[in-house]
XYZ file of C-alpha atoms in Angstrom:
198
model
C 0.000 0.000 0.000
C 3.470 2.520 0.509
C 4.677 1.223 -2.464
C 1.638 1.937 -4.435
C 0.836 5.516 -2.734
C 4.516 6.439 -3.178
C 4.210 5.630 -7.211
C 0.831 7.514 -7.684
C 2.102 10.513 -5.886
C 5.064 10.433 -7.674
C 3.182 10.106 -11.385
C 0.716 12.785 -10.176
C 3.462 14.960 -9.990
C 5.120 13.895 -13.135
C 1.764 15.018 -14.744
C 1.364 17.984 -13.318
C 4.621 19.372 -14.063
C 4.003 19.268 -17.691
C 0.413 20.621 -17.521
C 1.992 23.348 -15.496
C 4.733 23.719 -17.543
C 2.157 23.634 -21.176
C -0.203 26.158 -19.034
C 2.588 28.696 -18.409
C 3.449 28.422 -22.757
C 0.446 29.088 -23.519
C 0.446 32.257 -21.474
C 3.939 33.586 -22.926
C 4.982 34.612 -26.292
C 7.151 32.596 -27.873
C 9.910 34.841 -29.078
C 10.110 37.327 -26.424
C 9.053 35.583 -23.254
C 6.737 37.912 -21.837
C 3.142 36.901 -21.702
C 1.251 37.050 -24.978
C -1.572 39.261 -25.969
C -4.654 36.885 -24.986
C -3.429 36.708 -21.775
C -1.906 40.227 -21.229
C -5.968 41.459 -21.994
C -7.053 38.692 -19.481
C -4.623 40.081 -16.886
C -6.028 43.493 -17.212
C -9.804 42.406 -17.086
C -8.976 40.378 -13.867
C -6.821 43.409 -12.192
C -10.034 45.901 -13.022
C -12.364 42.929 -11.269
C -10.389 43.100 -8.423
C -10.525 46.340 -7.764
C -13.073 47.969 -9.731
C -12.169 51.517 -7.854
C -8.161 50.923 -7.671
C -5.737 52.827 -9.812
C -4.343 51.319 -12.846
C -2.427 51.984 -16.176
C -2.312 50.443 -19.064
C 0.361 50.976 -21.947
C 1.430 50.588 -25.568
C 4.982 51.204 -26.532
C 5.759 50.693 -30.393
C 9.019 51.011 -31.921
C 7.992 52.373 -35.041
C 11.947 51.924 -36.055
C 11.318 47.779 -36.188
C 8.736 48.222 -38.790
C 10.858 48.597 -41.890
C 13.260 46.051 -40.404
C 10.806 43.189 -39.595
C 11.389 42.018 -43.133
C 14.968 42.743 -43.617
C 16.772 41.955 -40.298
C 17.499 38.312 -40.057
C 15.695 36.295 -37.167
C 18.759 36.441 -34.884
C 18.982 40.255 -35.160
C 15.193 40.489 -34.199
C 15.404 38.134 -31.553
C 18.464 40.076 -30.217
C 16.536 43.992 -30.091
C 13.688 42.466 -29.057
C 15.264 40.439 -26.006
C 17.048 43.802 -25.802
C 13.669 45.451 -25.510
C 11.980 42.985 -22.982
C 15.503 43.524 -20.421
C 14.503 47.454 -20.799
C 10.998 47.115 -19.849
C 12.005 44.730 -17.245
C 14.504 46.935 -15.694
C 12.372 50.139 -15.809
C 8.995 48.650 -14.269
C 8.296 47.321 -11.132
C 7.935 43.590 -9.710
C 4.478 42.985 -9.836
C 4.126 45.795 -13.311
C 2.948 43.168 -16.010
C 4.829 43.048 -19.561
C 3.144 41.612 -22.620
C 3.158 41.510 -26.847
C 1.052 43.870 -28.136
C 2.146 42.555 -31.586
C 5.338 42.675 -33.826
C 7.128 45.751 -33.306
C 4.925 46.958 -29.904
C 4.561 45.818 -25.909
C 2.419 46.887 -23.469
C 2.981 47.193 -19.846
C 0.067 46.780 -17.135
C 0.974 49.126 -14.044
C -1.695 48.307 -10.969
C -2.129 50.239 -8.342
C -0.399 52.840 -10.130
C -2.064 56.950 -10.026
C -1.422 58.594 -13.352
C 1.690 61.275 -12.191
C 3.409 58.038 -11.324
C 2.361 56.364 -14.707
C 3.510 59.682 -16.536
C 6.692 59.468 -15.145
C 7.686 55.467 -15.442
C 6.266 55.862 -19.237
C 8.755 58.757 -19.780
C 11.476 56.894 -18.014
C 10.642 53.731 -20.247
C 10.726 56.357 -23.147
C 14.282 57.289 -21.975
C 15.865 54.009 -22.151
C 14.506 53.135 -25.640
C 15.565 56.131 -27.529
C 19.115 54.659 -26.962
C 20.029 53.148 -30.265
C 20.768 49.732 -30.426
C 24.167 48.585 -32.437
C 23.825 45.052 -34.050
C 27.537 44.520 -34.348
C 27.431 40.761 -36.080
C 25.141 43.013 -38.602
C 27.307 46.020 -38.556
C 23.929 48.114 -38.001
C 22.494 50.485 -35.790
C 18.843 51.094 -34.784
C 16.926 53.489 -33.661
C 13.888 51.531 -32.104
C 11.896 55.267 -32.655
C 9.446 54.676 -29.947
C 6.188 56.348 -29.130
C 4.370 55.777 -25.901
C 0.164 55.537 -25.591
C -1.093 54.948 -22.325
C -4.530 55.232 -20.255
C -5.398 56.063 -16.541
C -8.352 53.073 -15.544
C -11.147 55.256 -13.926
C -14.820 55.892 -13.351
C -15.520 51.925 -14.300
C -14.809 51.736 -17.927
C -14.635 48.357 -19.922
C -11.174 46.684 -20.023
C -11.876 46.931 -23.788
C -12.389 50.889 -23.340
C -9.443 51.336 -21.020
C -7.169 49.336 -24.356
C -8.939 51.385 -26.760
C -8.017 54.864 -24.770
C -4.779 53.390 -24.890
C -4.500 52.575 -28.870
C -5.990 56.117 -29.006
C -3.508 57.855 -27.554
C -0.360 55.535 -28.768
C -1.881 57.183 -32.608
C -1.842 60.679 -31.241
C 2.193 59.995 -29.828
C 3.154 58.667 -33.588
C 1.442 62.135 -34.805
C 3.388 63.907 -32.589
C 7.575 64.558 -33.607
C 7.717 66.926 -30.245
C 6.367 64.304 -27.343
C 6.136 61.303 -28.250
C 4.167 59.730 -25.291
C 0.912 60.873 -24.403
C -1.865 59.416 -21.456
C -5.608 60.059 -21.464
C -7.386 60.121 -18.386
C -10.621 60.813 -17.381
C -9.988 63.945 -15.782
C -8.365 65.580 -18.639
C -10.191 64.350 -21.420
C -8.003 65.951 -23.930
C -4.641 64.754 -24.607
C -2.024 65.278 -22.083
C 1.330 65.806 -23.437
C 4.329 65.077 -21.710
C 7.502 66.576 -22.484
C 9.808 63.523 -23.053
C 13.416 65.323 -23.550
């Protein structure tokens, strides 16, 4: 009766490690490592449940400078400024600050419990650190990822859905923009706010 308990709790664990292990892909884009955009949107939705009155942020940051080289660049180059990229974000957010894929050449960052000055001012930070150019010396090139910032201040009980299309919103006014290229909306100032990134 050992014997046998010992070998079921011992294959119960074999099988759960791999369903773990295939939950937590599923999750995580597979180039960068940082969790994909299914369950970057699912994060958010749960955070706003959670607190439906708590402060949150949500932002896109594209690097308009990958789009020309998305065809051009060969995979190990991509996977290199990207992986570059994802150590950035890392670096510049907090512990429990959520990273995901928005798609090719863009992330987006989930920042709970975060009021907007304090989302202004990581966003501009984040800004900071990507307008470093990037030198691909196996390629002999250097980038300039070019990025623009869009982000939105959760409030008053808006949709997840609204709260990602404030943010897409305002990531199209910062590619307009060649003087500040990262802008948040919030409910309280309805127009744009434009931060001075220099």
């Amino acid at each position: 009766g050992v014997v046998a308990g010992a070998a079921l709790a011992i294959v119960s664990e074999q099988i759960r490690i791999p369903l773990e292990t295939f939950r937590q892909r599923t999750r995580l884009d597979s180039v960068t490592g940082v969790y994909n955009l299914r369950y970057f949107r699912q994060a958010v939705e749960e955070e706003i449940a959670k607190d439906a009155d708590g402060e949150l942020s949500v932002g896109i940051i594209e690097l308009s400078g990958m789009k020309d080289l998305m065809e051009s660049l060969p995979p190990s180059g991509l996977q290199y400024i990207l992986n570059k990229v994802t150590g950035v974000l890392r670096k510049e957010l907090r512990g429990n600050d959520i990273v995901g894929r928005w798609n090719a050449y863009s992330f987006s960052v989930l920042l709970p419990a975060t009021p907007s000055t304090a989302a202004k001012r990581t966003y501009d930070r984040i800004f900071q650190a990507l307008s470093q150019e990037v030198t691909l010396s196996a390629f002999d090139v250097t980038i300039n990822l070019d990025p623009h910032i869009g982000g939105a201040v959760y409030s008053n009980a808006i949709t997840a859905q609204d709260l990602f299309s404030k943010a897409e919103s305002s990531l199209e006014q910062a590619c307009l923009s060649s003087q500040s290229p990262v802008f948040l909306w919030e409910l309280n100032t309805p127009f744009w706010v434009e931060r001075d990134s220099k």
